XYZ file of C-alpha atoms in Angstrom:
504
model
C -124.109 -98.667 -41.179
C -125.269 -97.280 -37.764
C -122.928 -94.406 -38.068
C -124.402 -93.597 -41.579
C -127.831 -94.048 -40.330
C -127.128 -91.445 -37.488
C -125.868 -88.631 -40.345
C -129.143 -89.664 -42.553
C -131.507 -88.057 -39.196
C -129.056 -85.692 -38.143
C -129.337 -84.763 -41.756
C -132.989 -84.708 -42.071
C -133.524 -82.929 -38.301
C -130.981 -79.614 -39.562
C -132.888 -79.654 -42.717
C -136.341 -79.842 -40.783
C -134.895 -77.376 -38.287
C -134.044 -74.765 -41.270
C -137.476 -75.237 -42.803
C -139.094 -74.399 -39.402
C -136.990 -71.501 -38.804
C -139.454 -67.922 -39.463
C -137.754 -65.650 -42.228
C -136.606 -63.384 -39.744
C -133.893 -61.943 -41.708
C -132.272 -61.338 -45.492
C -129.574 -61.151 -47.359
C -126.277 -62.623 -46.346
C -128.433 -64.719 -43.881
C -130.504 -65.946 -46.227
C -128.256 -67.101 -48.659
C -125.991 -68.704 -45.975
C -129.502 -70.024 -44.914
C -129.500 -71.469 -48.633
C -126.519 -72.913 -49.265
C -127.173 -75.170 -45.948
C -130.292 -76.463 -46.919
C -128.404 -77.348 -50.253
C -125.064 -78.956 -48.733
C -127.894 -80.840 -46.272
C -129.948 -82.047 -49.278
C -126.647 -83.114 -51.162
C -126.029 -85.130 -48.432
C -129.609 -87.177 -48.976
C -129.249 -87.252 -52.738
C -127.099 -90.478 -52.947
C -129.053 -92.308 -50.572
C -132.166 -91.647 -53.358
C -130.567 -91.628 -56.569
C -130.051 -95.080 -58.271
C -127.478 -95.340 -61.022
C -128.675 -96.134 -64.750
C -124.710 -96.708 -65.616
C -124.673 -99.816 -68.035
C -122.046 -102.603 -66.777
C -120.571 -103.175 -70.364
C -117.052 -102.440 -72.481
C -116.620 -99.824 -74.783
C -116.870 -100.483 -78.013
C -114.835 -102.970 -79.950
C -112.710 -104.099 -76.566
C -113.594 -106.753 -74.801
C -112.653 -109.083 -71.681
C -110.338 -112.257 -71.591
C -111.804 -114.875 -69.524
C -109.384 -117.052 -67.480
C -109.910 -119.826 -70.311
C -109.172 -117.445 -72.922
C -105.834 -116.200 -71.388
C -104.436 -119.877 -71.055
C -105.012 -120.274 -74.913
C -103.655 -116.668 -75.542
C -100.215 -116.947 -73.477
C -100.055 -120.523 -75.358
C -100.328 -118.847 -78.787
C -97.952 -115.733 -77.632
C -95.749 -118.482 -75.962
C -94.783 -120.093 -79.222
C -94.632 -116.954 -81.128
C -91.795 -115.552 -78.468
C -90.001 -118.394 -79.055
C -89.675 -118.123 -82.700
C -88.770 -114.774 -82.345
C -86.118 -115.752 -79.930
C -84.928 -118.970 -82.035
C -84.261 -115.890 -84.750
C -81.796 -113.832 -82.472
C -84.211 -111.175 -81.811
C -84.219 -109.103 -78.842
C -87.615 -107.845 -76.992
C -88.535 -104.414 -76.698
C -91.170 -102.146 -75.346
C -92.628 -98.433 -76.222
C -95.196 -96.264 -74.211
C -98.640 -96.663 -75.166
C -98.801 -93.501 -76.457
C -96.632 -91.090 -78.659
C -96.165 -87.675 -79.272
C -99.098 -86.938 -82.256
C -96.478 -85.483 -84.562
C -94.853 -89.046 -84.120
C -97.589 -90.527 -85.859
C -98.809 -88.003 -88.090
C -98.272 -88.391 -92.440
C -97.408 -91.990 -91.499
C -100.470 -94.105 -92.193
C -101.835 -92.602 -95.868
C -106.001 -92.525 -95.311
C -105.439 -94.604 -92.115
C -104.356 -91.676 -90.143
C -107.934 -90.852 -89.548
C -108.079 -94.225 -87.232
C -105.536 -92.574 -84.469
C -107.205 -92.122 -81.243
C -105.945 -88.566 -79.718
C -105.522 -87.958 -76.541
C -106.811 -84.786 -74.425
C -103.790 -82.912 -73.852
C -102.721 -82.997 -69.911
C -100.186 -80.436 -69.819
C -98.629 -79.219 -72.796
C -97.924 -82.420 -74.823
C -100.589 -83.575 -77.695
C -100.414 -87.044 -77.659
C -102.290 -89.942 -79.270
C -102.122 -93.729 -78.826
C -100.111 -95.732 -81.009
C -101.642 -97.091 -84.160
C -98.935 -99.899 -84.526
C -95.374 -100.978 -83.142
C -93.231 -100.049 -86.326
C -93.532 -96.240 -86.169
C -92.465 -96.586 -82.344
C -89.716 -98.995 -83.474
C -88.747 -96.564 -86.195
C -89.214 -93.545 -83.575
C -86.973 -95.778 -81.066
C -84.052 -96.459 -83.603
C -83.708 -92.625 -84.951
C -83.876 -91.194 -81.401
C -81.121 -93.769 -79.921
C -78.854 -93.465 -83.081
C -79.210 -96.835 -83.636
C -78.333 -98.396 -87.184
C -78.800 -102.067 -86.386
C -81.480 -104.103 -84.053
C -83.266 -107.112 -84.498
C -86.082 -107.179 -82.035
C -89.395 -108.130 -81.094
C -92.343 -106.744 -79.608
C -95.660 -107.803 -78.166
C -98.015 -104.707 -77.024
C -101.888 -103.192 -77.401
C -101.989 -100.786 -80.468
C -105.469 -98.983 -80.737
C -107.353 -98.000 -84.136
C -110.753 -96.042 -84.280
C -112.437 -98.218 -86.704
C -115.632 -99.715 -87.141
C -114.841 -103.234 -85.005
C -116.544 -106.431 -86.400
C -115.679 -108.893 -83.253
C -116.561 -111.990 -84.982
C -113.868 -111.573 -87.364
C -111.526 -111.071 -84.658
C -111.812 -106.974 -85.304
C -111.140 -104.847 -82.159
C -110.178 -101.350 -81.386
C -108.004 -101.999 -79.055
C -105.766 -105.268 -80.051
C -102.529 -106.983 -79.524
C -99.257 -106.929 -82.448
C -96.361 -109.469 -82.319
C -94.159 -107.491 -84.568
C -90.433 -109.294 -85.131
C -88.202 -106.405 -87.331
C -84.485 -106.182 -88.597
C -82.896 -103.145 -88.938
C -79.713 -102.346 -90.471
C -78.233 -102.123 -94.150
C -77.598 -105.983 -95.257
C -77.204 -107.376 -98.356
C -80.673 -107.660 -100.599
C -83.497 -109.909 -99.608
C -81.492 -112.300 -96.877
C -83.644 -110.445 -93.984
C -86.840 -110.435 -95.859
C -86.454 -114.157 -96.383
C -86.090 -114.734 -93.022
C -89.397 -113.253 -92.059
C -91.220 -115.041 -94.624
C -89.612 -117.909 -92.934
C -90.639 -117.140 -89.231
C -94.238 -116.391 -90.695
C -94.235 -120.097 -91.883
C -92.837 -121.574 -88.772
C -95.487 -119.460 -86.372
C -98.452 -120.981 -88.652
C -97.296 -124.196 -88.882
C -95.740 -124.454 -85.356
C -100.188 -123.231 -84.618
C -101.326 -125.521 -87.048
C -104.195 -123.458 -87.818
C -104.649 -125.011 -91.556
C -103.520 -124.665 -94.526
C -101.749 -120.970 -95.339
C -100.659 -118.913 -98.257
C -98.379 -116.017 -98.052
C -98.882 -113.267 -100.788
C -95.978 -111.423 -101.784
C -95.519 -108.263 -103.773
C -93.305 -105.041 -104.209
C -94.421 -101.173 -103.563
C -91.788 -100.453 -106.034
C -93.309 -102.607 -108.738
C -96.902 -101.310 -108.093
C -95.282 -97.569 -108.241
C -93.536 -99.008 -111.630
C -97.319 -100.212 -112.783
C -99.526 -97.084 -111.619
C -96.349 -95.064 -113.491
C -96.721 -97.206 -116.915
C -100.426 -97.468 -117.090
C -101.215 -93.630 -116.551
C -101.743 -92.820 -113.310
C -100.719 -89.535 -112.136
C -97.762 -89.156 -109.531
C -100.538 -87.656 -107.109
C -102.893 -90.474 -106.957
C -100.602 -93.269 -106.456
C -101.128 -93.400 -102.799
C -104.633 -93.108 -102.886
C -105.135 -95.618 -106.152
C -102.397 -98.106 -103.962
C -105.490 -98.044 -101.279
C -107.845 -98.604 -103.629
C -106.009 -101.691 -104.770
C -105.313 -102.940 -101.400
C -109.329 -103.733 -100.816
C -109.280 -105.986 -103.349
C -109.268 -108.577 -100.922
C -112.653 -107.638 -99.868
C -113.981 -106.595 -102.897
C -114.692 -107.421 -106.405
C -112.451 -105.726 -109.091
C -115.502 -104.273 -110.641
C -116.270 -102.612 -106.871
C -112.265 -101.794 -106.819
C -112.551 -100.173 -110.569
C -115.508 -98.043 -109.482
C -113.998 -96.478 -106.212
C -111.280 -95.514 -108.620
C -113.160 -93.960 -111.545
C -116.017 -92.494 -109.381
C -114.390 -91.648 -106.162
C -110.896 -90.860 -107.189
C -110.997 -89.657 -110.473
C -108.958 -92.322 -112.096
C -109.611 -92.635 -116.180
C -111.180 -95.206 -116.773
C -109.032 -96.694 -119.368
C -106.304 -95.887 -117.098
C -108.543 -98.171 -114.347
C -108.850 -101.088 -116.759
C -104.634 -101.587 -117.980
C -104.286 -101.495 -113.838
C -107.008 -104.297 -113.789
C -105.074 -106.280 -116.264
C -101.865 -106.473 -114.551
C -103.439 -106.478 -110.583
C -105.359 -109.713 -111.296
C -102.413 -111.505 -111.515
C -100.610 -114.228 -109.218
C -97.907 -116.899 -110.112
C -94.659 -118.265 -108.201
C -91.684 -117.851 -110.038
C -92.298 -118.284 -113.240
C -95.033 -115.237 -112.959
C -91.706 -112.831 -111.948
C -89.804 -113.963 -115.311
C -93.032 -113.180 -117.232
C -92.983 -110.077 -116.189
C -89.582 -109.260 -116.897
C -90.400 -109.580 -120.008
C -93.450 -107.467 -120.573
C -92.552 -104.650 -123.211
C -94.231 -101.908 -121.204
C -93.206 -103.146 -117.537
C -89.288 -103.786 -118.335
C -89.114 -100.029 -119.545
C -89.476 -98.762 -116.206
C -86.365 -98.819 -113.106
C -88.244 -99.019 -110.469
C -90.176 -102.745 -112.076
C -87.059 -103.863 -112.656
C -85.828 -102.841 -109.313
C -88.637 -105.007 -107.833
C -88.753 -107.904 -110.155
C -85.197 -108.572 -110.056
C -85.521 -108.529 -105.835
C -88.243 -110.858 -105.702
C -86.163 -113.250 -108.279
C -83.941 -113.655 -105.876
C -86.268 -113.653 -102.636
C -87.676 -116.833 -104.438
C -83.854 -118.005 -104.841
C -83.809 -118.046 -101.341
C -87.495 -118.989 -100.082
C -86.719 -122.325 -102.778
C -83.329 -122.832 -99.745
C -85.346 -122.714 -96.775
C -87.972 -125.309 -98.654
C -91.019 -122.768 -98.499
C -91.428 -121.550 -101.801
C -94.372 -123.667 -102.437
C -95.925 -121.702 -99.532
C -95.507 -117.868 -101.688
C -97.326 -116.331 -104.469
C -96.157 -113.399 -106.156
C -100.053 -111.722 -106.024
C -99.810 -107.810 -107.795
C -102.873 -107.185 -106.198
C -101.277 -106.895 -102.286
C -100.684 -103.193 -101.879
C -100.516 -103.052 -98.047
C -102.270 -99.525 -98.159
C -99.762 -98.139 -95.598
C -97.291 -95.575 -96.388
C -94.455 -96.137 -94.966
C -93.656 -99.416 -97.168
C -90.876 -98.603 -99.991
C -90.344 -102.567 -101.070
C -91.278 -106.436 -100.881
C -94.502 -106.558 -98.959
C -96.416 -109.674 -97.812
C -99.382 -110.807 -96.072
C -100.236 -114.852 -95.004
C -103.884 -115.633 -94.927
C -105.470 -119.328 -94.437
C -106.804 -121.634 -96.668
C -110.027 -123.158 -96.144
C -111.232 -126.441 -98.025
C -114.888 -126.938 -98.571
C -115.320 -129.071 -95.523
C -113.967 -126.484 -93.344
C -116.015 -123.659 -94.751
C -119.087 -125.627 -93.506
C -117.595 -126.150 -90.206
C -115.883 -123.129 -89.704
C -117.640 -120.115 -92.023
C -115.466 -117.432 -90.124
C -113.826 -115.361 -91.824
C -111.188 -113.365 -90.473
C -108.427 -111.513 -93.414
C -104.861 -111.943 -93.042
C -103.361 -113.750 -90.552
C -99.344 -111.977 -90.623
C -98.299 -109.340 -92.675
C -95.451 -107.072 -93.169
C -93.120 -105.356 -95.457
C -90.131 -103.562 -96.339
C -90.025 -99.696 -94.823
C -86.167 -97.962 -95.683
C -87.272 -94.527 -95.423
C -89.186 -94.590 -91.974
C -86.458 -94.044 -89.573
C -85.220 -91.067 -91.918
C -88.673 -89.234 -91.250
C -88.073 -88.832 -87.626
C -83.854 -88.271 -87.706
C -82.958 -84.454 -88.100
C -80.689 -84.614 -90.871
C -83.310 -87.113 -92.701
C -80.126 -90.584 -91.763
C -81.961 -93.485 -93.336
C -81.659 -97.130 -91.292
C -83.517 -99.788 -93.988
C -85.979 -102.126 -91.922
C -88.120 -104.944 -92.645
C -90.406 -106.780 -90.372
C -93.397 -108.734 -90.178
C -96.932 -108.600 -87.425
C -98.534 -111.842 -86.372
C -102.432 -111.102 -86.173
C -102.855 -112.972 -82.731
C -106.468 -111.284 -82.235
C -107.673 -113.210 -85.711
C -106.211 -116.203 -84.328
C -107.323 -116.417 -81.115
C -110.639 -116.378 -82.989
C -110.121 -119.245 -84.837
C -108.673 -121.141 -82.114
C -111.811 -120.112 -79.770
C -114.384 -121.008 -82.782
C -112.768 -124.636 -83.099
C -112.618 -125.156 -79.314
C -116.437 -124.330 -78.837
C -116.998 -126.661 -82.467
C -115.273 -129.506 -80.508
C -116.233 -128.590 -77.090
C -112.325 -128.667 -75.825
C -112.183 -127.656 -72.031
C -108.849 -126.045 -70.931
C -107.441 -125.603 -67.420
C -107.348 -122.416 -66.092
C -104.381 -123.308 -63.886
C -101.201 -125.412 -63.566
C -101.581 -126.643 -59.988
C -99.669 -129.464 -59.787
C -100.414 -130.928 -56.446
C -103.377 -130.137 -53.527
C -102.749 -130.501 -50.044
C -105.802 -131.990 -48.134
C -106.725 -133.526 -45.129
C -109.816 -135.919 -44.098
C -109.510 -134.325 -40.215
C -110.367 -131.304 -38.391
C -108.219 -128.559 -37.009
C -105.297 -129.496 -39.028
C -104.672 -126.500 -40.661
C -101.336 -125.976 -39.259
C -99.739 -128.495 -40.515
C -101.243 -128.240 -44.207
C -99.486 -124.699 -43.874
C -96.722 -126.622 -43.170
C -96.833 -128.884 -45.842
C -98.072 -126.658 -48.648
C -95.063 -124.493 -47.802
C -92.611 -127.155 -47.999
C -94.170 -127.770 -51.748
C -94.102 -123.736 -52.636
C -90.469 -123.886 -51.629
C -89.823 -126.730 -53.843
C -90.984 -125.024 -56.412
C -93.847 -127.073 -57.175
C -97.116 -125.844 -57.614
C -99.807 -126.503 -55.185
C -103.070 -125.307 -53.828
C -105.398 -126.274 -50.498
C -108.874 -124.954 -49.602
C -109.103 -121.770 -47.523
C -110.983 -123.517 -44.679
C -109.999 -124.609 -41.180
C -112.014 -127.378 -41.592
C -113.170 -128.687 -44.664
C -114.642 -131.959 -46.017
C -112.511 -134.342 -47.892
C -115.160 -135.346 -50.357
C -115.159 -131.242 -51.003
C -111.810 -131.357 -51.673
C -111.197 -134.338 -53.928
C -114.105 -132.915 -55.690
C -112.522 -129.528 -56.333
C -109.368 -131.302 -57.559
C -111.377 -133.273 -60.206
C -113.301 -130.100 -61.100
C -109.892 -128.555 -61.875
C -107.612 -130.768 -63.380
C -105.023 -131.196 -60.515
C -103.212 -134.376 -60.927
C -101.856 -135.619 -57.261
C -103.813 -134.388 -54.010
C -101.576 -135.232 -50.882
C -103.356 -136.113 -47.401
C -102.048 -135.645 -44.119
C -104.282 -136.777 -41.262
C -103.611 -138.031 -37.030
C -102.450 -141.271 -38.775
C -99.771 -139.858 -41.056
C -98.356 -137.616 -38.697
C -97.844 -140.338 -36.395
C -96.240 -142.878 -39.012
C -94.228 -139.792 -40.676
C -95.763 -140.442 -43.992
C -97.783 -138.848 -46.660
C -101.001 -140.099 -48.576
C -100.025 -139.956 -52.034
C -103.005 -139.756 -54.176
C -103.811 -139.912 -58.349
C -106.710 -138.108 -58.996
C -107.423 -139.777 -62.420
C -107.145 -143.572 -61.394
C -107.949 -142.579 -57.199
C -104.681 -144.813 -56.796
C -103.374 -143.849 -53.275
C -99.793 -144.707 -52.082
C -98.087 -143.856 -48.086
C -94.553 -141.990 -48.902
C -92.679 -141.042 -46.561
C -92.473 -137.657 -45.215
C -88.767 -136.847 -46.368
C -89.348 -138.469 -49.256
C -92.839 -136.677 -50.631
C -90.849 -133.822 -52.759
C -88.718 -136.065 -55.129
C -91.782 -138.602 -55.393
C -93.852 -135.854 -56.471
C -91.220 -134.057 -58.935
C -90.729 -137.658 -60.214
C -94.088 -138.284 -60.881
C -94.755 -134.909 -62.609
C -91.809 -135.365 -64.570
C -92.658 -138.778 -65.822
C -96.267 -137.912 -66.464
């Protein structure tokens, strides 16, 4: 500060100095005389400017709190595992991609891709999901088979409602299988991992939707709709999750120029959901059984449902013809899980917050980015961890659950002064042990300040060493919950303490 201080008046005497100073002379020394007064007053401006700069986010991002991270690394902790119970490998991508990467993937969705300024020579934007990386990953490496995993940020320009768990910036668990096996054994499996995840979270009740972009084509093809509109028709249909089909029909008539007979034989088929016995029915529709590409999709979900009934969670599918997944790059059996809420739990919990997992079938995608246009099928599935960290945070604040922040196991104390060497000492001998353990940064603090903090945070066993112990070559043992103190000895303290933690 003094040394700042002495530029502020050597700063204001020069400037003072050049103000005095009689206009003796023009021109170059003027200007020069100019510029000084402006480098001078440059020099004050900080000192009197205060920023207006508002402390805040952007938009549709936010923060993770310490309490928040312990419940997110739980959630993404579980989900690994699955992952990794199902042979998969992990994975990672850059954050962003080349823009032609990305471009003609998404349908209307590619207006959502952030881009990035270009920095020399490259347009890039961020990526919009994991599977056109994966796909991008696969074609460039020449790779034919992979089953991976991958948890990373994607980042979408949309209109972010946070209370439904809606960000712009947001993490994907994405678990894919890539490689030409027989029909429907992979997709099983990922309907299977979807219903291990949400039961393994035990968020509620959950239904997964199930459907076929072949058997929509099939539909749109039967019922009228021209070739050109299927893609933007299949969007249409994919908000009927949100909206009413009378809000569906409109944007379809009025916005895309759909007949509106043509609109209403769509609405007749799209309203309907079944197990099983919905699949047969519809192999037997007059209209629907004339067309290959219905039958191509009928007669894969018939035996999807073969083998959902073997892994026992067939009761947990519907066959709903009104899932559309409005991205592109799906070519078969699509699904998406969402929860079900009872009565009760719509009065305790009214949020809201859309699927929960969703995913697809995608053969063509790694074709798009190979030269010679080599095809690698692929299907995979994306846990929505954003949408259920909300719901976990929502019933943690309904039953006022408090979490600890960390997994200290033991903290080193002492009721003495100057004994700060040997709770070094000791808190190294515990690091090395590999347990985990914590003391206050003080020389001297009070033992009641201690104890307190232990309480405060959930540590389990605080261990004092005072004059006493070091004489007698023992350790204060000490339970936090019951205040139960016990003298171990020295030598002994690290397999009393892994004892205790292991039998706790």
């Amino acid at each position: 500060m003094p040394q700042l201080g002495l530029l502020h008046r050597r700063a204001w005497a020069a400037l003072l100095g050049q103000l005095r100073r009689p206009p003796r002379a023009v021109g170059l020394r003027t200007a020069h005389s100019h510029s000084q007064v402006a480098v001078l007053t440059s020099q004050l401006k900080p000192h009197q400017e205060k920023s207006n700069v508002i402390i805040k986010t952007p938009k549709g991002t936010r923060d993770l709190s310490p309490q928040q991270m312990v419940v997110r690394e739980k959630i993404l902790d579980m989900v690994v595992s699955c992952f990794k119970r199902h042979g998969a490998k992990g994975l990672d991508t850059p954050a962003f991609e080349l823009k032609e990467m990305l471009t003609e993937k998404y349908g209307e969705d590619s207006g959502l891709i952030y881009d990035l300024k270009d920095q020399g020579g490259e347009l890039l934007s961020l990526r919009y999901d994991l599977t056109v990386p994966f796909a991008r990953y696969l074609a460039m490496n020449k790779l034919k088979k992979m089953k991976r995993y991958h948890i990373g940020k994607v980042w979408r320009r949309e209109s972010p409602t946070i209370v439904q768990g809606r960000y712009r910036e947001f993490c994907q668990c994405d678990f894919d299988i890539a490689g030409q096996f027989d029909p429907m054994i992979p997709d099983a499996e990922c309907l299977k991992i979807i219903c291990e995840i949400l039961s393994g979270l035990q968020l509620g009740d959950f239904l997964i939707k199930v459907n076929d972009r072949r058997i929509l084509d099939g539909l749109f093809a039967v019922c009228g709709v021209p070739e050109s509109k299927f893609h933007a028709i299949c969007s249409s249909i994919d908000k009927l999750d949100k909206m009413s089909w009378k809000d569906v029909r409109h944007e379809m008539v009025a916005k895309k120029g759909l007949a509106p007979e043509v609109a209403d034989q769509i609405g007749d088929y799209v309203q309907c959901h079944g197990g099983l016995s919905l699949v047969e029915q519809m192999l037997q529709d007059p209209r629907l059984s004339q067309n290959k590409q219905v039958l191509e999709g009928l007669g894969d979900l018939k035996l999807l449902f073969e083998y959902l009934t073997l892994f026992g969670i067939a009761e947990k599918i519907s066959f709903d013809l009104s899932l559309a997944r409005g991205l592109d790059y799906y070519t078969g059996v699509i699904y998406e899980a969402v929860l079900l809420q009872t009565s009760a739990q719509a009065e305790q919990e009214p949020l809201n917050v859309g699927s929960v997992a969703a995913g697809g079938r995608y053969d063509g995608l790694v074709g798009m980015f190979d030269p010679k246009g080599h095809k690698v099928p692929c299907v995979g599935l994306s846990i929505g961890v954003e949408r259920i960290f909300s719901i976990v945070e929502q019933r943690m604040k309904t039953f006022g659950e408090k979490i600890r922040t960390t997994e200290t196991q033991v903290f080193v104390a002492t009721p003495q002064k100057n004994f700060l060497q040997e709770r070094l000492k000791l808190i190294a001998e515990l690091w090395d042990s590999g347990i985990k353990a914590e003391l206050l940064y003080k020389n001297n603090p009070k033992l009641l300040t201690q104890l307190h903090y232990c309480e405060n945070m959930g540590i389990p066993l605080v261990v004092i060493i005072g004059e006493q112990e070091l004489k007698e070559g023992i350790i204060k043992l000490r339970t936090v919950a019951s205040r139960e103190e016990v003298a171990v000895k020295r030598e002994n303290l690290v397999t009393e303490i892994q004892k205790r933690l292991s039998d706790s």
